[in-house]
JSON list of C-alpha atoms in Angstrom, two decimals:
[
{"chain": "A", "resi": 9, "resn": "UNK", "atom": "CA", "xyz": [2.76, -52.11, -8.79]},
{"chain": "A", "resi": 10, "resn": "UNK", "atom": "CA", "xyz": [3.99, -49.53, -6.51]},
{"chain": "A", "resi": 11, "resn": "UNK", "atom": "CA", "xyz": [5.42, -47.67, -9.42]},
{"chain": "A", "resi": 12, "resn": "UNK", "atom": "CA", "xyz": [1.92, -47.70, -11.05]},
{"chain": "A", "resi": 13, "resn": "UNK", "atom": "CA", "xyz": [0.38, -46.40, -7.73]},
{"chain": "A", "resi": 14, "resn": "UNK", "atom": "CA", "xyz": [3.00, -43.67, -7.49]},
{"chain": "A", "resi": 15, "resn": "UNK", "atom": "CA", "xyz": [2.48, -42.69, -10.94]},
{"chain": "A", "resi": 16, "resn": "UNK", "atom": "CA", "xyz": [-1.36, -42.44, -10.53]},
{"chain": "A", "resi": 17, "resn": "UNK", "atom": "CA", "xyz": [-1.01, -40.47, -7.30]},
{"chain": "A", "resi": 18, "resn": "UNK", "atom": "CA", "xyz": [1.28, -38.04, -9.13]},
{"chain": "A", "resi": 19, "resn": "UNK", "atom": "CA", "xyz": [-1.03, -37.72, -12.04]},
{"chain": "A", "resi": 20, "resn": "UNK", "atom": "CA", "xyz": [-3.85, -36.94, -9.68]},
{"chain": "A", "resi": 21, "resn": "UNK", "atom": "CA", "xyz": [-2.09, -34.34, -7.99]},
{"chain": "A", "resi": 22, "resn": "UNK", "atom": "CA", "xyz": [-1.10, -32.57, -11.23]},
{"chain": "A", "resi": 23, "resn": "UNK", "atom": "CA", "xyz": [-4.78, -32.82, -12.45]},
{"chain": "A", "resi": 24, "resn": "UNK", "atom": "CA", "xyz": [-5.92, -31.32, -9.00]},
{"chain": "A", "resi": 25, "resn": "UNK", "atom": "CA", "xyz": [-3.34, -28.44, -9.34]},
{"chain": "A", "resi": 26, "resn": "UNK", "atom": "CA", "xyz": [-4.55, -27.85, -12.94]},
{"chain": "A", "resi": 27, "resn": "UNK", "atom": "CA", "xyz": [-8.22, -27.62, -12.01]},
{"chain": "A", "resi": 28, "resn": "UNK", "atom": "CA", "xyz": [-7.57, -25.35, -9.02]},
{"chain": "A", "resi": 29, "resn": "UNK", "atom": "CA", "xyz": [-5.46, -23.09, -11.35]},
{"chain": "A", "resi": 30, "resn": "UNK", "atom": "CA", "xyz": [-8.20, -23.05, -13.99]},
{"chain": "A", "resi": 31, "resn": "UNK", "atom": "CA", "xyz": [-10.96, -22.26, -11.45]},
{"chain": "A", "resi": 32, "resn": "UNK", "atom": "CA", "xyz": [-8.80, -19.30, -9.97]},
{"chain": "A", "resi": 33, "resn": "UNK", "atom": "CA", "xyz": [-8.23, -18.13, -13.47]},
{"chain": "A", "resi": 34, "resn": "UNK", "atom": "CA", "xyz": [-11.94, -18.19, -14.40]},
{"chain": "A", "resi": 35, "resn": "UNK", "atom": "CA", "xyz": [-12.88, -16.37, -11.10]},
{"chain": "A", "resi": 36, "resn": "UNK", "atom": "CA", "xyz": [-10.27, -13.69, -11.82]},
{"chain": "A", "resi": 37, "resn": "UNK", "atom": "CA", "xyz": [-11.69, -13.10, -15.29]},
{"chain": "A", "resi": 38, "resn": "UNK", "atom": "CA", "xyz": [-15.20, -12.90, -13.88]},
{"chain": "A", "resi": 39, "resn": "UNK", "atom": "CA", "xyz": [-14.14, -10.33, -11.35]},
{"chain": "A", "resi": 40, "resn": "UNK", "atom": "CA", "xyz": [-12.37, -8.29, -13.96]},
{"chain": "A", "resi": 41, "resn": "UNK", "atom": "CA", "xyz": [-15.40, -8.39, -16.29]},
{"chain": "A", "resi": 42, "resn": "UNK", "atom": "CA", "xyz": [-17.62, -7.27, -13.49]},
{"chain": "A", "resi": 43, "resn": "UNK", "atom": "CA", "xyz": [-15.40, -4.28, -12.58]},
{"chain": "A", "resi": 44, "resn": "UNK", "atom": "CA", "xyz": [-14.96, -3.35, -16.19]},
{"chain": "A", "resi": 45, "resn": "UNK", "atom": "CA", "xyz": [-18.79, -3.22, -16.56]},
{"chain": "A", "resi": 46, "resn": "UNK", "atom": "CA", "xyz": [-19.14, -0.95, -13.69]},
{"chain": "A", "resi": 47, "resn": "UNK", "atom": "CA", "xyz": [-16.49, 1.35, -14.99]},
{"chain": "A", "resi": 48, "resn": "UNK", "atom": "CA", "xyz": [-17.68, 4.93, -15.94]},
{"chain": "A", "resi": 49, "resn": "UNK", "atom": "CA", "xyz": [-16.14, 7.52, -17.96]},
{"chain": "A", "resi": 50, "resn": "UNK", "atom": "CA", "xyz": [-15.38, 10.70, -15.82]},
{"chain": "A", "resi": 51, "resn": "UNK", "atom": "CA", "xyz": [-13.70, 14.02, -16.12]},
{"chain": "A", "resi": 52, "resn": "UNK", "atom": "CA", "xyz": [-10.17, 14.08, -14.54]},
{"chain": "A", "resi": 53, "resn": "UNK", "atom": "CA", "xyz": [-7.45, 16.72, -14.14]},
{"chain": "A", "resi": 54, "resn": "UNK", "atom": "CA", "xyz": [-3.90, 16.60, -12.69]},
{"chain": "A", "resi": 55, "resn": "UNK", "atom": "CA", "xyz": [-0.64, 18.51, -12.78]},
{"chain": "A", "resi": 56, "resn": "UNK", "atom": "CA", "xyz": [2.17, 16.79, -14.56]},
{"chain": "A", "resi": 57, "resn": "UNK", "atom": "CA", "xyz": [5.64, 18.40, -15.24]},
{"chain": "A", "resi": 58, "resn": "UNK", "atom": "CA", "xyz": [4.40, 21.89, -14.91]},
{"chain": "A", "resi": 59, "resn": "UNK", "atom": "CA", "xyz": [1.33, 21.39, -17.09]},
{"chain": "A", "resi": 60, "resn": "UNK", "atom": "CA", "xyz": [-2.44, 21.05, -16.30]},
{"chain": "A", "resi": 61, "resn": "UNK", "atom": "CA", "xyz": [-3.93, 17.86, -17.84]},
{"chain": "A", "resi": 62, "resn": "UNK", "atom": "CA", "xyz": [-7.51, 17.48, -18.41]},
{"chain": "A", "resi": 63, "resn": "UNK", "atom": "CA", "xyz": [-8.78, 14.18, -19.43]},
{"chain": "A", "resi": 64, "resn": "UNK", "atom": "CA", "xyz": [-11.79, 11.98, -19.86]},
{"chain": "A", "resi": 65, "resn": "UNK", "atom": "CA", "xyz": [-11.01, 8.68, -18.04]},
{"chain": "A", "resi": 66, "resn": "UNK", "atom": "CA", "xyz": [-12.69, 5.18, -17.86]},
{"chain": "A", "resi": 67, "resn": "UNK", "atom": "CA", "xyz": [-12.48, 4.68, -14.29]},
{"chain": "A", "resi": 68, "resn": "UNK", "atom": "CA", "xyz": [-13.47, 1.60, -12.10]},
{"chain": "A", "resi": 69, "resn": "UNK", "atom": "CA", "xyz": [-15.53, 2.09, -8.76]},
{"chain": "A", "resi": 70, "resn": "UNK", "atom": "CA", "xyz": [-12.25, 1.79, -6.89]},
{"chain": "A", "resi": 71, "resn": "UNK", "atom": "CA", "xyz": [-10.69, 4.66, -8.74]},
{"chain": "A", "resi": 72, "resn": "UNK", "atom": "CA", "xyz": [-8.46, 2.67, -11.02]},
{"chain": "A", "resi": 73, "resn": "UNK", "atom": "CA", "xyz": [-8.04, 4.13, -14.47]},
{"chain": "A", "resi": 74, "resn": "UNK", "atom": "CA", "xyz": [-8.62, 1.66, -17.19]},
{"chain": "A", "resi": 75, "resn": "UNK", "atom": "CA", "xyz": [-8.29, 4.14, -20.23]},
{"chain": "A", "resi": 76, "resn": "UNK", "atom": "CA", "xyz": [-7.59, 7.90, -20.56]},
{"chain": "A", "resi": 77, "resn": "UNK", "atom": "CA", "xyz": [-7.98, 10.38, -23.34]},
{"chain": "A", "resi": 78, "resn": "UNK", "atom": "CA", "xyz": [-6.35, 13.83, -23.11]},
{"chain": "A", "resi": 79, "resn": "UNK", "atom": "CA", "xyz": [-8.85, 16.70, -23.80]},
{"chain": "A", "resi": 80, "resn": "UNK", "atom": "CA", "xyz": [-6.32, 19.55, -23.30]},
{"chain": "A", "resi": 81, "resn": "UNK", "atom": "CA", "xyz": [-2.85, 20.15, -21.79]},
{"chain": "A", "resi": 82, "resn": "UNK", "atom": "CA", "xyz": [-1.59, 23.60, -21.05]},
{"chain": "A", "resi": 83, "resn": "UNK", "atom": "CA", "xyz": [1.19, 25.22, -18.86]},
{"chain": "A", "resi": 84, "resn": "UNK", "atom": "CA", "xyz": [0.34, 25.94, -15.14]},
{"chain": "A", "resi": 85, "resn": "UNK", "atom": "CA", "xyz": [1.50, 29.49, -15.65]},
{"chain": "A", "resi": 86, "resn": "UNK", "atom": "CA", "xyz": [-0.69, 30.16, -18.68]},
{"chain": "A", "resi": 87, "resn": "UNK", "atom": "CA", "xyz": [-2.24, 33.66, -18.83]},
{"chain": "A", "resi": 88, "resn": "UNK", "atom": "CA", "xyz": [-5.66, 32.02, -19.92]},
{"chain": "A", "resi": 89, "resn": "UNK", "atom": "CA", "xyz": [-5.32, 29.18, -17.57]},
{"chain": "A", "resi": 90, "resn": "UNK", "atom": "CA", "xyz": [-8.71, 29.52, -16.01]},
{"chain": "A", "resi": 91, "resn": "UNK", "atom": "CA", "xyz": [-10.62, 29.91, -19.12]},
{"chain": "A", "resi": 92, "resn": "UNK", "atom": "CA", "xyz": [-8.65, 26.95, -20.71]},
{"chain": "A", "resi": 93, "resn": "UNK", "atom": "CA", "xyz": [-9.39, 24.86, -17.78]},
{"chain": "A", "resi": 94, "resn": "UNK", "atom": "CA", "xyz": [-13.03, 25.64, -17.61]},
{"chain": "A", "resi": 95, "resn": "UNK", "atom": "CA", "xyz": [-13.42, 24.95, -21.35]},
{"chain": "A", "resi": 96, "resn": "UNK", "atom": "CA", "xyz": [-11.41, 21.68, -21.25]},
{"chain": "A", "resi": 97, "resn": "UNK", "atom": "CA", "xyz": [-13.45, 20.49, -18.09]},
{"chain": "A", "resi": 98, "resn": "UNK", "atom": "CA", "xyz": [-16.81, 21.20, -19.93]},
{"chain": "A", "resi": 99, "resn": "UNK", "atom": "CA", "xyz": [-15.57, 19.38, -22.98]},
{"chain": "A", "resi": 100, "resn": "UNK", "atom": "CA", "xyz": [-14.24, 16.32, -20.83]},
{"chain": "A", "resi": 101, "resn": "UNK", "atom": "CA", "xyz": [-17.74, 16.21, -19.03]},
{"chain": "A", "resi": 102, "resn": "UNK", "atom": "CA", "xyz": [-19.63, 16.37, -22.46]},
{"chain": "A", "resi": 103, "resn": "UNK", "atom": "CA", "xyz": [-17.50, 13.52, -23.93]},
{"chain": "A", "resi": 104, "resn": "UNK", "atom": "CA", "xyz": [-17.90, 11.42, -20.47]},
{"chain": "A", "resi": 105, "resn": "UNK", "atom": "CA", "xyz": [-21.63, 11.77, -20.79]},
{"chain": "A", "resi": 106, "resn": "UNK", "atom": "CA", "xyz": [-21.79, 10.65, -24.30]},
{"chain": "A", "resi": 107, "resn": "UNK", "atom": "CA", "xyz": [-19.31, 7.78, -23.73]},
{"chain": "A", "resi": 108, "resn": "UNK", "atom": "CA", "xyz": [-21.34, 6.50, -20.72]},
{"chain": "A", "resi": 109, "resn": "UNK", "atom": "CA", "xyz": [-24.52, 6.39, -22.90]},
{"chain": "A", "resi": 110, "resn": "UNK", "atom": "CA", "xyz": [-23.16, 3.32, -24.53]},
{"chain": "A", "resi": 111, "resn": "UNK", "atom": "CA", "xyz": [-22.07, 1.69, -21.34]},
{"chain": "A", "resi": 112, "resn": "UNK", "atom": "CA", "xyz": [-24.18, -0.99, -19.78]},
{"chain": "A", "resi": 113, "resn": "UNK", "atom": "CA", "xyz": [-26.59, -0.10, -16.89]},
{"chain": "A", "resi": 114, "resn": "UNK", "atom": "CA", "xyz": [-25.15, -0.77, -13.28]},
{"chain": "A", "resi": 115, "resn": "UNK", "atom": "CA", "xyz": [-27.41, -3.01, -11.50]},
{"chain": "A", "resi": 116, "resn": "UNK", "atom": "CA", "xyz": [-27.72, -2.81, -7.60]}
]
């Protein structure tokens, strides 16, 4: 009889742990879905290994980049750096505008 009671107790603990794990996983997925829905495409630029990189990036409200597409990459010492940067920035902003048109509305 004690063996059966012990077995039932162990099974109950295992079931409880499985239910808690499933609930935590579901909550994490809901949070990730909410953050992803709030993400927006933005122009982004940075220096990397002596080059300027201009991109359009899908960015969460906390600043985490989900996806990124390079618009242009050029040497930091390029004679036409300013013109290339402004042109790439304009193109990245144009792409972000059009990509955001397909994103769901952010509700307050």
